[in-house]
CSV table of C-alpha atoms in Angstrom, one decimal:
chain,number,residue,atom,x,y,z
A,142,MET,CA,0.0,0.0,0.0
A,143,VAL,CA,1.2,3.5,-0.7
A,144,LYS,CA,-0.1,6.8,0.9
A,145,LEU,CA,1.0,10.1,-0.5
A,146,THR,CA,0.6,13.4,1.4
A,147,THR,CA,1.5,16.7,-0.3
A,148,LYS,CA,2.4,19.6,1.9
A,149,ASN,CA,3.0,23.3,1.2
A,150,VAL,CA,5.2,25.7,3.2
A,151,LEU,CA,5.9,29.4,2.8
A,152,SER,CA,9.5,30.1,3.6
A,153,GLU,CA,10.4,33.6,4.9
A,154,LYS,CA,14.2,33.8,4.3
A,155,GLU,CA,16.7,32.8,1.7
A,156,PHE,CA,18.2,30.2,4.1
A,157,GLN,CA,15.7,28.6,6.5
A,158,LEU,CA,15.4,25.3,8.3
A,159,ILE,CA,11.7,24.5,8.9
A,160,SER,CA,11.0,21.6,11.1
A,161,ILE,CA,8.5,19.1,9.6
A,162,ARG,CA,9.0,16.3,12.0
A,163,GLU,CA,5.5,16.5,13.4
A,164,GLU,CA,3.9,16.5,10.0
A,165,VAL,CA,5.8,13.3,9.1
A,166,ILE,CA,4.9,11.5,12.3
A,167,LYS,CA,1.2,12.5,11.8
A,168,ALA,CA,1.2,11.4,8.1
A,169,VAL,CA,2.6,8.0,9.1
A,170,GLU,CA,0.0,7.5,11.9
A,171,GLU,CA,-2.8,8.5,9.6
A,172,SER,CA,-1.7,6.3,6.7
A,173,GLY,CA,-2.9,3.1,8.4
A,174,ILE,CA,0.3,1.4,7.2
A,175,GLN,CA,1.9,-0.8,10.0
A,176,ASN,CA,5.3,-1.8,8.5
A,177,GLY,CA,7.3,-0.3,5.7
A,178,ILE,CA,9.1,3.0,5.1
A,179,VAL,CA,8.3,6.6,4.9
A,180,LEU,CA,10.0,8.8,2.3
A,181,VAL,CA,10.0,12.6,2.8
A,182,MET,CA,11.0,14.5,-0.4
A,183,SER,CA,11.3,18.0,-1.6
A,184,ALA,CA,9.6,18.9,-4.9
A,185,HIS,CA,12.3,21.4,-5.8
A,186,THR,CA,16.0,21.7,-6.8
A,187,THR,CA,17.0,24.6,-4.6
A,188,ALA,CA,15.3,23.3,-1.4
A,189,GLY,CA,15.9,20.0,0.3
A,190,VAL,CA,14.8,17.7,3.1
A,191,MET,CA,17.4,16.8,5.7
A,192,VAL,CA,17.8,15.3,9.2
A,193,ASN,CA,19.8,16.8,12.0
A,194,GLU,CA,19.5,17.8,15.6
A,195,ASP,CA,17.2,20.8,16.4
A,196,LEU,CA,19.8,23.1,18.1
A,197,GLU,CA,20.1,26.7,17.1
A,198,CYS,CA,23.8,26.6,17.3
A,199,LEU,CA,23.9,23.8,14.8
A,200,HIS,CA,21.6,25.7,12.5
A,201,VAL,CA,24.2,28.6,12.6
A,202,ASP,CA,27.1,26.2,11.9
A,203,MET,CA,25.2,24.5,9.0
A,204,GLU,CA,24.4,27.8,7.4
A,205,LYS,CA,28.0,29.1,7.7
A,206,MET,CA,29.4,25.8,6.4
A,207,LEU,CA,27.1,25.8,3.4
A,208,ASP,CA,27.8,29.5,2.7
A,209,LYS,CA,31.5,28.7,2.7
A,210,MET,CA,31.0,25.9,0.2
A,211,ALA,CA,28.6,27.7,-2.0
A,212,PRO,CA,29.0,31.5,-1.4
A,213,VAL,CA,26.4,34.0,-2.5
A,214,VAL,CA,28.9,35.6,-4.9
A,215,ALA,CA,31.2,33.5,-7.0
A,216,ASP,CA,31.9,32.8,-10.7
A,217,TYR,CA,28.9,30.5,-11.2
A,218,ALA,CA,28.3,29.3,-14.8
A,219,HIS,CA,24.5,29.3,-13.9
A,220,SER,CA,24.5,33.1,-13.6
A,221,HIS,CA,23.4,33.9,-17.2
A,222,TYR,CA,20.2,34.5,-19.0
A,223,LEU,CA,18.0,31.4,-19.2
A,224,PRO,CA,15.5,31.6,-22.1
A,225,SER,CA,13.6,28.7,-20.7
A,226,TYR,CA,12.7,30.9,-17.7
A,227,GLY,CA,12.9,34.3,-19.2
A,228,ALA,CA,15.2,35.2,-16.3
A,229,THR,CA,18.8,35.3,-15.3
A,230,GLY,CA,19.9,32.4,-13.1
A,231,GLY,CA,20.5,33.9,-9.7
A,232,ASN,CA,20.3,30.8,-7.5
A,233,ALA,CA,23.3,28.7,-8.2
A,234,PRO,CA,24.2,28.6,-4.4
A,235,GLY,CA,20.7,27.2,-3.7
A,236,HIS,CA,21.2,24.4,-6.2
A,237,LEU,CA,24.6,23.5,-4.8
A,238,LYS,CA,23.4,23.6,-1.2
A,239,GLN,CA,20.6,21.3,-2.0
A,240,MET,CA,23.0,19.0,-3.8
A,241,LEU,CA,25.2,18.9,-0.6
A,242,THR,CA,22.3,18.2,1.8
A,243,GLY,CA,20.2,16.0,-0.4
A,244,TYR,CA,16.5,16.3,-1.2
A,245,GLU,CA,15.0,13.3,0.6
A,246,VAL,CA,15.2,11.3,3.7
A,247,VAL,CA,13.8,7.8,4.6
A,248,PHE,CA,12.7,6.3,7.9
A,249,PRO,CA,11.5,2.8,8.9
A,250,VAL,CA,7.8,2.4,9.8
A,251,ILE,CA,7.3,-0.2,12.5
A,252,GLU,CA,3.9,-1.0,14.1
A,253,GLY,CA,2.3,2.1,12.6
A,254,LYS,CA,4.9,4.6,13.7
A,255,ALA,CA,7.9,6.2,12.1
A,256,LEU,CA,11.1,5.1,13.7
A,257,ILE,CA,12.5,8.6,14.4
A,258,ARG,CA,15.1,8.9,17.2
A,259,PHE,CA,15.0,11.7,19.8
A,260,ALA,CA,17.8,13.9,18.2
A,261,GLN,CA,16.6,13.4,14.6
A,262,ASP,CA,14.6,16.4,13.6
A,263,ILE,CA,13.4,16.5,10.0
A,264,TYR,CA,13.8,19.8,8.2
A,265,PHE,CA,12.5,21.3,5.0
A,266,ALA,CA,15.7,23.1,4.1
A,267,GLU,CA,15.1,26.3,2.1
A,268,PHE,CA,18.2,27.6,0.2
A,269,ASP,CA,16.5,30.0,-2.3
A,270,GLY,CA,13.7,31.7,-0.4
A,271,PRO,CA,11.4,33.2,0.4
A,272,GLN,CA,9.2,30.9,-1.8
A,273,LEU,CA,6.0,28.9,-1.7
A,274,ARG,CA,7.3,25.3,-1.5
A,275,THR,CA,6.0,21.8,-1.7
A,276,TYR,CA,7.2,18.5,-0.2
A,277,TYR,CA,5.9,15.0,-0.2
A,278,ILE,CA,5.5,12.4,2.5
A,279,GLU,CA,5.0,9.0,1.0
A,280,VAL,CA,4.3,6.0,3.3
A,281,MET,CA,4.9,2.6,1.6
A,282,GLY,CA,4.3,-0.8,3.2
A,283,GLU,CA,1.5,-3.0,4.5
B,228,MET,CA,14.6,57.8,6.0
B,229,SER,CA,13.0,57.4,2.6
B,230,MET,CA,10.8,54.4,1.7
B,231,VAL,CA,12.4,51.6,-0.2
B,232,ILE,CA,10.6,51.4,-3.5
B,233,ASP,CA,11.0,49.0,-6.4
B,234,VAL,CA,9.7,51.0,-9.3
B,235,HIS,CA,9.7,48.3,-11.9
B,236,VAL,CA,7.5,45.2,-11.2
B,237,HIS,CA,5.3,43.3,-13.6
B,238,PRO,CA,2.6,41.4,-11.6
B,239,GLY,CA,2.2,38.8,-14.3
B,240,PHE,CA,1.7,35.9,-11.8
B,241,TYR,CA,-0.1,37.4,-8.9
B,242,GLU,CA,-2.7,34.8,-8.0
B,243,LYS,CA,-5.7,37.0,-7.6
B,244,ILE,CA,-5.4,38.3,-11.2
B,245,SER,CA,-4.1,35.0,-12.7
B,246,GLN,CA,-7.1,32.7,-12.6
B,247,ASP,CA,-7.4,32.3,-16.4
B,248,LYS,CA,-4.9,29.9,-17.9
B,249,GLN,CA,-5.2,31.3,-21.4
B,250,GLU,CA,-4.5,34.7,-20.1
B,251,ILE,CA,-1.3,33.4,-18.3
B,252,GLU,CA,-0.1,31.9,-21.5
B,253,PHE,CA,-0.8,35.2,-23.3
B,254,ARG,CA,1.3,37.0,-20.7
B,255,LYS,CA,4.1,34.5,-21.0
B,256,LYS,CA,4.2,34.7,-24.7
B,257,HIS,CA,4.2,38.5,-24.9
B,258,ALA,CA,6.4,39.3,-22.0
B,259,HIS,CA,8.9,36.5,-22.8
B,260,TRP,CA,8.4,34.8,-19.5
B,261,ASP,CA,8.3,31.0,-19.0
B,262,LEU,CA,8.4,28.4,-16.3
B,263,MET,CA,6.8,30.7,-13.8
B,264,SER,CA,3.5,30.1,-12.1
B,265,PRO,CA,0.9,32.1,-10.0
B,266,PHE,CA,1.6,32.7,-6.3
B,267,PRO,CA,-0.3,34.4,-3.5
B,268,VAL,CA,0.2,37.9,-2.2
B,269,GLU,CA,1.4,36.4,1.0
B,270,LEU,CA,4.6,35.3,-0.8
B,271,THR,CA,5.1,38.9,-2.1
B,272,ARG,CA,4.8,40.2,1.4
B,273,ALA,CA,7.3,37.6,2.7
B,274,GLN,CA,9.7,38.5,-0.1
B,275,MET,CA,9.4,42.2,0.6
B,276,LYS,CA,9.9,41.7,4.3
B,277,PHE,CA,12.9,39.6,3.7
B,278,ALA,CA,14.4,42.3,1.4
B,279,ASN,CA,13.3,45.3,3.5
B,280,VAL,CA,11.3,46.8,0.7
B,281,ASP,CA,8.3,49.0,1.5
B,282,LYS,CA,6.5,49.4,-1.9
B,283,LEU,CA,6.4,47.9,-5.3
B,284,VAL,CA,5.2,49.9,-8.4
B,285,LEU,CA,3.1,47.5,-10.4
B,286,LEU,CA,3.2,48.0,-14.2
B,287,PRO,CA,0.6,46.8,-16.7
B,288,MET,CA,1.1,46.7,-20.5
B,289,ASP,CA,-1.6,47.4,-23.1
B,290,LEU,CA,-1.1,45.5,-26.4
B,291,THR,CA,-4.6,45.8,-27.7
B,292,THR,CA,-3.9,46.8,-31.3
B,293,SER,CA,-0.9,44.6,-31.8
B,294,ALA,CA,-1.8,41.4,-29.9
B,295,GLY,CA,-5.4,41.8,-28.9
B,296,GLY,CA,-4.9,41.9,-25.1
B,297,TRP,CA,-2.9,43.1,-22.1
B,298,VAL,CA,0.0,41.8,-20.1
B,299,VAL,CA,-1.9,42.7,-17.0
B,300,SER,CA,-4.6,45.4,-17.5
B,301,ASN,CA,-5.2,48.7,-15.7
B,302,ASP,CA,-8.2,47.1,-14.0
B,303,GLN,CA,-6.1,44.2,-12.7
B,304,ILE,CA,-3.6,46.6,-11.4
B,305,CYS,CA,-6.4,48.3,-9.5
B,306,THR,CA,-7.5,44.9,-8.1
B,307,MET,CA,-4.0,44.3,-6.7
B,308,VAL,CA,-3.7,47.8,-5.2
B,309,GLU,CA,-7.1,47.3,-3.5
B,310,GLU,CA,-5.9,43.9,-2.3
B,311,ALA,CA,-2.8,45.3,-0.7
B,312,PRO,CA,-2.7,49.1,-0.7
B,313,ASP,CA,0.0,49.1,2.0
B,314,ILE,CA,2.6,47.5,-0.4
B,315,PHE,CA,1.5,48.4,-3.9
B,316,PHE,CA,1.5,51.5,-6.1
B,317,GLY,CA,-0.3,51.1,-9.4
B,318,PHE,CA,0.6,52.5,-12.8
B,319,ALA,CA,-1.5,52.5,-16.0
B,320,SER,CA,-0.7,51.6,-19.5
B,321,VAL,CA,-2.2,52.4,-22.8
B,322,ASP,CA,-1.6,51.3,-26.4
B,323,PRO,CA,-0.7,54.5,-28.2
B,324,TYR,CA,-2.3,53.3,-31.4
B,325,ARG,CA,-5.8,52.9,-29.7
B,326,GLU,CA,-8.3,55.4,-31.0
B,327,ASP,CA,-9.6,55.7,-27.5
B,328,ALA,CA,-6.2,56.0,-25.9
B,329,LEU,CA,-7.1,59.3,-24.2
B,330,ASP,CA,-10.3,57.9,-22.8
B,331,VAL,CA,-8.3,55.0,-21.3
B,332,LEU,CA,-5.8,57.4,-19.8
B,333,GLU,CA,-8.5,59.8,-18.5
B,334,HIS,CA,-10.2,56.9,-16.8
B,335,ALA,CA,-6.9,55.6,-15.4
B,336,PHE,CA,-5.8,58.9,-13.9
B,337,LYS,CA,-9.2,60.5,-12.9
B,338,ASP,CA,-11.2,57.5,-11.8
B,339,GLN,CA,-8.8,54.7,-11.1
B,340,LYS,CA,-6.3,57.1,-9.5
B,341,LEU,CA,-3.3,55.2,-11.0
B,342,MET,CA,0.0,57.0,-10.3
B,343,GLY,CA,1.7,57.1,-13.6
B,344,LEU,CA,2.0,55.5,-17.0
B,345,TYR,CA,4.1,52.6,-18.3
B,346,LEU,CA,5.0,52.4,-22.0
B,347,ASN,CA,7.1,50.0,-23.8
B,348,PRO,CA,8.3,51.5,-27.2
B,349,SER,CA,9.9,48.3,-28.4
B,350,LYS,CA,6.9,46.1,-27.6
B,351,GLN,CA,4.3,48.6,-28.6
B,352,ALA,CA,6.3,49.6,-31.7
B,353,PHE,CA,6.5,53.4,-31.5
B,354,PHE,CA,9.2,56.0,-31.4
B,355,PRO,CA,8.8,58.2,-28.3
B,356,ASP,CA,8.9,61.4,-30.4
B,357,ASP,CA,6.1,60.2,-32.8
B,358,PRO,CA,3.6,63.1,-33.0
B,359,MET,CA,0.8,60.7,-32.0
B,360,MET,CA,2.4,60.6,-28.6
B,361,ASP,CA,1.9,64.3,-27.9
B,362,ARG,CA,-1.7,63.9,-26.7
B,363,ILE,CA,-0.6,61.2,-24.3
B,364,TYR,CA,2.3,63.2,-22.9
B,365,GLU,CA,0.0,66.2,-22.5
B,366,LYS,CA,-2.6,64.1,-20.6
B,367,CYS,CA,0.2,63.0,-18.2
B,368,ILE,CA,1.2,66.6,-17.7
B,369,GLU,CA,-2.4,67.6,-17.1
B,370,TYR,CA,-2.6,65.0,-14.2
B,371,ASP,CA,1.0,65.4,-13.1
B,372,LYS,CA,1.7,61.7,-13.8
B,373,PRO,CA,5.3,60.4,-14.6
B,374,ILE,CA,6.0,57.9,-17.3
B,375,ILE,CA,8.2,54.8,-17.0
B,376,PHE,CA,9.5,53.7,-20.4
B,377,SER,CA,10.9,50.3,-21.0
B,378,ALA,CA,14.2,51.0,-22.8
B,379,GLY,CA,17.3,49.4,-24.1
B,380,MET,CA,17.4,45.7,-24.7
B,381,SER,CA,14.2,43.6,-24.9
B,382,PHE,CA,14.1,39.8,-24.8
B,383,CYS,CA,10.8,39.6,-26.7
B,384,ASP,CA,11.1,38.1,-30.1
B,385,ASP,CA,8.9,40.6,-31.8
B,386,CYS,CA,10.5,43.7,-30.3
B,387,LEU,CA,12.9,45.9,-32.2
B,388,MET,CA,15.4,47.6,-29.9
B,389,LYS,CA,15.6,50.6,-32.2
B,390,TYR,CA,12.5,52.0,-30.6
B,391,GLY,CA,13.8,52.0,-27.1
B,392,LYS,CA,17.2,53.7,-27.4
B,393,PRO,CA,17.8,56.3,-24.7
B,394,LEU,CA,18.5,59.1,-27.1
B,395,ASN,CA,15.0,58.6,-28.6
B,396,PHE,CA,13.7,60.2,-25.4
B,397,GLU,CA,15.6,63.4,-25.9
B,398,PRO,CA,13.0,65.2,-28.0
B,399,VAL,CA,10.4,64.3,-25.4
B,400,ALA,CA,12.6,65.6,-22.6
B,401,ILE,CA,13.1,68.9,-24.4
B,402,LYS,CA,9.5,69.4,-25.6
B,403,TYR,CA,7.9,68.5,-22.2
B,404,PRO,CA,10.2,69.7,-19.5
B,405,LYS,CA,7.4,69.3,-16.9
B,406,LEU,CA,7.0,65.6,-17.8
B,407,ARG,CA,9.0,63.3,-15.6
B,408,ILE,CA,10.2,60.3,-17.6
B,409,CYS,CA,12.2,57.2,-16.6
B,410,ILE,CA,14.5,55.3,-18.9
B,411,GLY,CA,13.8,51.8,-17.7
B,412,HIS,CA,16.5,49.1,-17.4
B,413,MET,CA,19.1,52.0,-17.5
B,414,GLY,CA,18.5,51.7,-21.3
B,415,TRP,CA,21.1,48.8,-21.2
B,416,PRO,CA,23.3,48.3,-23.1
B,417,PHE,CA,23.2,52.0,-24.2
B,418,ILE,CA,24.2,53.1,-20.7
B,419,PHE,CA,26.4,56.0,-21.7
B,420,ASP,CA,23.5,57.5,-23.7
B,421,THR,CA,21.4,57.1,-20.6
B,422,ALA,CA,24.1,58.8,-18.5
B,423,ALA,CA,24.1,61.8,-20.9
B,424,MET,CA,20.3,62.0,-20.7
B,425,LEU,CA,20.4,61.9,-16.9
B,426,LEU,CA,23.1,64.6,-16.7
B,427,LYS,CA,21.5,66.9,-19.2
B,428,TYR,CA,17.8,66.8,-18.5
B,429,PRO,CA,16.3,67.5,-15.0
B,430,ASN,CA,13.1,65.6,-15.9
B,431,VAL,CA,14.8,62.4,-16.9
B,432,TYR,CA,15.4,59.5,-14.5
B,433,ALA,CA,16.4,55.9,-15.0
B,434,ASP,CA,15.8,52.6,-13.1
B,435,THR,CA,18.2,49.8,-12.3
B,436,SER,CA,16.0,46.9,-13.5
B,437,MET,CA,18.7,45.0,-15.4
B,438,LEU,CA,20.6,41.8,-14.8
B,439,TYR,CA,21.4,40.5,-18.2
B,440,MET,CA,24.4,38.4,-17.1
B,441,ASP,CA,26.4,37.4,-14.1
B,442,SER,CA,25.3,37.8,-10.4
B,443,PRO,CA,23.6,41.0,-9.2
B,444,GLU,CA,26.8,42.0,-7.4
B,445,GLN,CA,29.0,41.4,-10.4
B,446,PHE,CA,26.7,43.0,-12.9
B,447,MET,CA,26.0,46.1,-10.8
B,448,HIS,CA,29.7,46.5,-10.1
B,449,ASP,CA,30.6,46.2,-13.7
B,450,VAL,CA,28.0,48.8,-14.8
B,451,PHE,CA,28.2,51.3,-12.0
B,452,MET,CA,31.8,51.0,-10.8
B,453,LYS,CA,33.8,49.9,-13.9
B,454,GLN,CA,31.9,50.9,-17.0
B,455,TYR,CA,30.7,54.1,-15.4
B,456,GLY,CA,33.3,56.0,-13.5
B,457,ARG,CA,33.7,54.9,-9.8
B,458,LEU,CA,32.3,58.3,-8.6
B,459,TRP,CA,29.5,58.8,-11.1
B,460,LEU,CA,26.7,57.6,-8.8
B,461,ASP,CA,28.0,59.6,-5.8
B,462,ASN,CA,28.8,62.8,-7.6
B,463,ASP,CA,26.8,63.0,-10.8
B,464,LEU,CA,23.9,60.6,-11.2
B,465,GLY,CA,22.8,59.7,-7.7
B,466,ASP,CA,19.8,61.9,-7.8
B,467,LYS,CA,18.4,60.4,-11.0
B,468,ILE,CA,18.6,56.7,-10.7
B,469,MET,CA,15.9,54.6,-9.0
B,470,PHE,CA,15.8,51.1,-7.7
B,471,GLY,CA,13.9,48.8,-10.0
B,472,SER,CA,14.0,45.1,-10.4
B,473,ASN,CA,11.9,44.0,-13.4
B,474,ASN,CA,10.4,41.3,-11.2
B,475,PRO,CA,9.5,38.6,-12.1
B,476,ARG,CA,12.3,38.4,-14.5
B,477,PHE,CA,14.8,39.5,-11.8
B,478,ARG,CA,14.0,39.2,-8.1
B,479,THR,CA,13.5,42.4,-6.1
B,480,ALA,CA,15.8,41.2,-3.3
B,481,ARG,CA,18.6,40.2,-5.6
B,482,ILE,CA,18.7,43.5,-7.5
B,483,LYS,CA,18.6,45.4,-4.2
B,484,ARG,CA,21.5,43.2,-2.9
B,485,GLY,CA,23.5,44.1,-6.0
B,486,LEU,CA,23.0,47.8,-5.4
B,487,GLU,CA,23.8,47.5,-1.7
B,488,SER,CA,27.1,45.8,-2.6
B,489,LEU,CA,28.3,49.0,-4.5
B,490,ASP,CA,31.0,51.1,-2.9
B,491,ILE,CA,28.9,54.3,-2.8
B,492,ARG,CA,28.0,56.7,0.0
B,493,PRO,CA,25.1,55.6,2.3
B,494,GLU,CA,23.2,58.7,1.4
B,495,THR,CA,23.5,57.9,-2.4
B,496,LEU,CA,22.2,54.4,-1.8
B,497,GLU,CA,19.2,55.8,0.2
B,498,LYS,CA,18.3,58.1,-2.7
B,499,ILE,CA,18.6,55.2,-5.2
B,500,LEU,CA,16.6,52.8,-3.1
B,501,GLY,CA,13.7,55.2,-2.6
B,502,GLY,CA,14.3,58.9,-2.2
B,503,ASN,CA,14.5,59.5,-6.0
B,504,ALA,CA,11.4,57.5,-6.5
B,505,GLU,CA,9.5,59.5,-4.0
B,506,ARG,CA,10.3,62.6,-6.0
B,507,PHE,CA,9.6,60.9,-9.4
B,508,LEU,CA,6.3,59.6,-8.2
B,509,GLY,CA,5.3,62.9,-6.7
B,510,LEU,CA,5.2,61.7,-3.2
B,511,GLU,CA,7.4,64.3,-1.7
B,512,VAL,CA,5.7,67.0,0.4
B,513,LYS,CA,6.0,70.1,-1.6
């Protein structure tokens, strides 16, 4: 059996970690699936889904580390006019940060609950905001 | 402190005025937009809050005689201003070839209280000094309404750039010294002609809605610090250039970020981000 939940979120900053742990827990419980896996996935290429501990100091470190690896200003090949959009590519750092963090996470589902440990918060990770974003929670199993 | 005003925004994907899919396709085709989709005003608010921008000037475009429609109509601009009057200023547009152009303008200024006029010489295929434009300019002067012209390069396939060269506006600036006009997009790539127009004519302004290559920081630095002399903004043109983004083609926050990265005096930046627009739009207390 497969149950898909689609969620929207309005980010408010260019870089923002938005906790979606409770949404994932709820979607699993409401799915009726007892054993299997839950996939949480971003619908975008400049925003990801990631797992880490919910500590503000870590959020600061993650943002700084990602900014060092993909700084706002650099000689990005993506920064040119894109006829397919009718716009100039201005979000190369967002694409690269999403590549670094990934766009999906998976957890086991056992006896109707997602097996998420205490320190594992699940984030929708915005790297190109503010934007209206979508992510998917898909529970698969029996 | 002046307001921070983005004077060049095309609301082609604002949800409230984007219910008709055919109309969206019309806008995309005629404004050379693609892969963009409607979004709610809450997102615009979030983006403005993030960028510390107070107001957006919303621009329609009337293509009635050439294409049979509008890329956002005057009525739709009014709808958005009514929806969020705290963040939007509305401009009108008119197709100069319309027989009823003056009626459209009279209604826009007198009844709809729109703040100015947007014209796109390349897209609407007219030279700014064409005698048919006189009645339109005179109507703007009658109501003390400024005009923002799209100028310089246009991405649209059916647009000839010859119509939008900055020096084309010189006869208008001379003939109508009371008419405030803005050379949109800095008239890029003809930026030196634009500089001459800004220096010479008190009623001529320009806006920064350009990002044709590179990042905002790199492009603004190249144009304003390298191609222009390093001190031109601070010493010569700082009272005439207004912050504009050309959103949705270029994001408001990113163009602002590019301007904020320039090595110019804080007071020059404040004028560019809003002070000059307040004067251009007629918002200053006289």
